[in-house]
Short mmCIF file of C-alpha atoms in Angstrom, two decimals:
data_model
loop_
_atom_site.label_atom_id
_atom_site.label_comp_id
_atom_site.label_asym_id
_atom_site.label_seq_id
_atom_site.Cartn_x
_atom_site.Cartn_y
_atom_site.Cartn_z
CA MET L 17 -52.88 88.02 -46.51
CA ILE L 18 -56.08 88.76 -44.61
CA PHE L 19 -55.13 86.31 -41.86
CA THR L 20 -51.67 87.89 -41.57
CA THR L 21 -53.15 91.37 -41.20
CA GLU L 22 -55.63 90.14 -38.57
CA ARG L 23 -52.85 88.42 -36.61
CA LYS L 24 -50.84 91.64 -36.62
CA ARG L 25 -53.89 93.57 -35.41
CA VAL L 26 -54.50 91.10 -32.55
CA ALA L 27 -50.79 91.11 -31.63
CA GLY L 28 -50.82 94.93 -31.61
CA ARG L 29 -53.83 95.00 -29.28
CA GLY L 30 -52.11 92.42 -27.04
CA ARG L 31 -48.96 94.55 -26.78
CA TRP L 32 -51.03 97.66 -26.06
CA PHE L 33 -52.94 95.85 -23.28
CA LEU L 34 -49.69 94.52 -21.81
CA ARG L 35 -48.16 98.01 -21.72
CA TRP L 36 -51.36 99.40 -20.19
CA ALA L 37 -51.42 96.66 -17.50
CA GLN L 38 -47.74 97.24 -16.69
CA GLY L 39 -48.35 100.96 -16.32
CA LEU L 40 -51.37 100.35 -14.09
CA PHE L 41 -49.47 97.93 -11.83
CA LEU L 42 -46.59 100.41 -11.58
CA ILE L 43 -48.94 103.20 -10.49
CA VAL L 44 -50.68 100.93 -7.95
CA GLY L 45 -47.30 99.84 -6.58
CA ILE L 46 -46.09 103.42 -6.21
CA LEU L 47 -49.32 104.43 -4.45
CA ALA L 48 -49.07 101.44 -2.08
CA LEU L 49 -45.46 102.29 -1.18
CA PHE L 50 -46.44 105.94 -0.66
CA TYR L 51 -49.29 104.90 1.66
CA VAL L 52 -47.00 102.64 3.71
CA ALA L 53 -44.35 105.38 3.97
CA VAL L 54 -46.89 108.00 5.10
CA THR L 55 -48.39 105.57 7.64
CA LEU L 56 -44.98 104.71 9.11
CA LEU L 57 -43.93 108.37 9.28
CA HIS L 58 -47.20 109.29 10.95
CA ALA L 59 -46.78 106.48 13.50
CA ARG L 60 -43.20 107.53 14.27
CA PHE L 61 -44.26 111.16 14.68
CA TYR L 62 -47.11 110.09 16.96
CA GLN L 63 -44.69 108.09 19.15
CA GLU L 64 -42.76 111.31 19.78
CA VAL L 65 -45.99 113.15 20.59
CA ALA L 66 -47.04 110.33 22.96
CA ASN L 67 -43.68 110.42 24.76
CA ASN L 68 -44.00 114.19 25.20
CA THR L 69 -47.52 113.68 26.54
CA LEU L 70 -46.25 111.11 29.05
CA ASP L 71 -43.49 113.48 30.17
CA ARG L 72 -46.10 116.18 30.80
CA GLN L 73 -48.26 113.69 32.72
CA MET L 74 -45.28 112.76 34.90
CA ARG L 75 -44.51 116.41 35.67
CA SER L 76 -48.18 117.02 36.43
CA GLU L 77 -48.35 113.96 38.70
CA VAL L 78 -45.69 115.46 40.95
CA GLN L 79 -48.09 118.34 41.65
CA HIS L 80 -51.22 116.17 41.69
CA ASN L 81 -53.14 115.72 44.93
CA ALA L 82 -53.32 111.98 45.64
CA GLY L 83 -56.82 112.32 47.06
CA LEU L 84 -58.36 113.52 43.81
CA PRO L 85 -60.08 110.87 41.62
CA ARG L 86 -58.54 110.18 38.23
CA ALA L 87 -60.44 111.07 35.07
CA ALA L 88 -61.87 108.14 33.12
CA VAL L 89 -59.67 107.10 30.21
CA LYS L 90 -60.99 107.10 26.65
CA GLU L 91 -59.92 105.49 23.38
CA GLY L 92 -56.53 106.74 22.24
CA ASP L 93 -55.44 108.29 25.55
CA VAL L 94 -51.74 107.92 26.35
CA LEU L 95 -51.42 105.65 29.40
CA GLY L 96 -47.68 105.08 29.52
CA ARG L 97 -44.79 103.43 27.77
CA ILE L 98 -43.67 99.79 27.55
CA GLU L 99 -39.97 98.97 27.26
CA ILE L 100 -38.11 95.69 26.83
CA PRO L 101 -34.45 96.66 27.23
CA ARG L 102 -32.89 93.46 25.83
CA LEU L 103 -34.90 93.80 22.62
CA GLY L 104 -34.40 97.56 22.34
CA MET L 105 -38.19 97.95 22.26
CA SER L 106 -39.95 101.09 23.46
CA VAL L 107 -43.51 102.02 22.49
CA ALA L 108 -46.32 104.17 23.84
CA ILE L 109 -49.31 102.46 25.45
CA LEU L 110 -52.65 103.89 24.34
CA GLU L 111 -56.12 103.12 25.59
CA GLY L 112 -58.10 100.73 23.40
CA THR L 113 -57.48 98.30 20.57
CA THR L 114 -59.20 99.83 17.53
CA SER L 115 -57.33 99.57 14.23
CA ARG L 116 -56.42 103.27 14.40
CA THR L 117 -55.08 102.98 17.94
CA LEU L 118 -52.95 99.93 17.10
CA ARG L 119 -51.49 101.75 14.10
CA LEU L 120 -50.18 104.41 16.48
CA GLY L 121 -48.91 102.29 19.39
CA ALA L 122 -49.56 99.36 21.70
CA GLY L 123 -53.15 99.20 22.97
CA HIS L 124 -54.43 98.59 26.49
CA ILE L 125 -57.08 95.85 26.36
CA GLU L 126 -60.37 97.07 27.79
CA GLY L 127 -61.50 95.23 30.92
CA THR L 128 -57.98 94.49 32.17
CA ALA L 129 -56.08 96.41 34.85
CA LEU L 130 -54.68 99.77 33.80
CA PRO L 131 -50.90 100.21 33.52
CA GLY L 132 -49.49 101.18 36.90
CA GLU L 133 -52.35 99.55 38.80
CA PRO L 134 -52.54 96.12 40.52
CA GLY L 135 -53.95 93.17 38.56
CA ASN L 136 -53.41 91.60 35.13
CA ILE L 137 -52.65 94.31 32.57
CA GLY L 138 -53.48 93.27 28.99
CA ILE L 139 -51.63 94.99 26.14
CA ALA L 140 -52.01 94.21 22.43
CA GLY L 141 -49.86 95.18 19.46
CA HIS L 142 -49.41 94.39 15.78
CA ARG L 143 -46.93 91.61 14.99
CA ASP L 144 -45.56 93.48 11.98
CA THR L 145 -44.91 96.82 13.72
CA TYR L 146 -44.58 97.56 17.43
CA PHE L 147 -44.67 93.97 18.75
CA ARG L 148 -42.51 92.46 16.00
CA GLU L 149 -39.57 92.12 18.44
CA LEU L 150 -41.61 89.82 20.70
CA LYS L 151 -40.62 86.90 18.46
CA ASP L 152 -37.18 87.09 20.13
CA ILE L 153 -38.31 87.46 23.74
CA HIS L 154 -37.13 84.93 26.35
CA ALA L 155 -38.25 83.80 29.78
CA SER L 156 -36.70 86.00 32.52
CA ASP L 157 -36.48 89.03 30.19
CA GLU L 158 -37.32 92.30 31.90
CA ILE L 159 -40.32 94.39 30.84
CA ARG L 160 -40.76 97.94 32.12
CA ILE L 161 -43.96 99.95 32.26
CA GLN L 162 -43.53 103.70 32.72
CA THR L 163 -46.64 105.67 33.68
CA ALA L 164 -47.22 109.11 35.13
CA THR L 165 -47.15 107.56 38.62
CA GLY L 166 -43.84 105.72 38.23
CA LEU L 167 -41.88 102.82 36.75
CA THR L 168 -42.94 99.18 37.28
CA ARG L 169 -40.68 96.27 36.40
CA TYR L 170 -41.79 92.78 35.35
CA GLU L 171 -40.07 89.48 34.57
CA VAL L 172 -41.29 87.16 31.80
CA ASP L 173 -42.75 83.87 33.17
CA TRP L 174 -43.87 82.13 30.02
CA ILE L 175 -44.60 82.42 26.32
CA GLN L 176 -47.58 80.61 24.80
CA ILE L 177 -49.30 80.15 21.44
CA THR L 178 -53.08 80.07 21.81
CA ALA L 179 -56.35 80.51 19.93
CA PRO L 180 -57.93 83.98 19.46
CA SER L 181 -60.93 82.74 21.49
CA ASP L 182 -58.78 81.96 24.56
CA THR L 183 -59.81 84.75 26.94
CA ALA L 184 -58.43 82.95 30.01
CA ILE L 185 -55.05 84.58 29.38
CA LEU L 186 -56.61 87.94 30.34
CA ALA L 187 -58.36 86.70 33.48
CA PRO L 188 -58.16 89.09 36.46
CA SER L 189 -55.39 88.42 38.94
CA THR L 190 -54.81 89.39 42.55
CA LYS L 191 -51.09 89.60 41.73
CA SER L 192 -49.64 92.35 39.57
CA ALA L 193 -48.83 90.95 36.13
CA ILE L 194 -48.73 91.92 32.48
CA THR L 195 -49.96 89.96 29.46
CA LEU L 196 -48.78 90.94 25.97
CA VAL L 197 -50.79 89.68 23.00
CA THR L 198 -50.05 89.76 19.27
CA CYS L 199 -50.99 87.73 16.20
CA TYR L 200 -49.10 84.57 15.24
CA PRO L 201 -47.28 83.35 13.16
CA PHE L 202 -45.22 86.54 12.81
CA HIS L 203 -44.59 86.15 9.06
CA PHE L 204 -48.07 84.90 8.14
CA ILE L 205 -49.71 86.65 5.17
CA GLY L 206 -53.24 87.83 5.97
CA ALA L 207 -55.26 87.36 9.17
CA ALA L 208 -53.14 85.18 11.46
CA PRO L 209 -54.94 82.15 12.93
CA GLU L 210 -53.32 82.16 16.39
CA ARG L 211 -52.18 84.46 19.17
CA TYR L 212 -48.70 84.85 20.67
CA VAL L 213 -48.91 85.54 24.38
CA VAL L 214 -46.20 86.74 26.76
CA HIS L 215 -46.91 86.73 30.50
CA ALA L 216 -44.77 88.45 33.14
CA HIS L 217 -45.03 89.01 36.91
CA GLN L 218 -44.13 92.18 38.77
CA LEU L 219 -40.73 92.24 40.44
#
């Protein structure tokens, strides 16, 4: 009789703990979904703000005196917009590659040419958000870069998988080119071990 009562008591505690754990996991799941939803909504809203900022820059550029020096860019500044028509991709280019900047758009890699200027322009993006469509890009696809000074068109030369330590892909170039970088594999869980690189030359 004593053993039966004890077993019932242990079973009762086990059921209580199971219900408590289920409730906790449900709350954590709801909070995680809420965080993702808020982050995505914020990013979408920011894309609209960035596009409006670029439109203002383009209108201002028409009135800008070419002889005046440009102000130095800082982290998070809107530099332009990258479009890949075949993939239906369009995203704002921001200065820098901090985690906050890459949550809001594609990031210009410091030390590479600025969008709209000659040289090798390096742009990074997250594989699970703005650069997700790069998994379907092909050689000869067109890439467009819109800045306040105008539209520049590029054609994809090659696609390469490389190590994160491979900085040669961002080497300066006398020819106008663009290098897009994201993590690889695209569906890898956690910190991806490789980089997916798309290189294109100016048309």
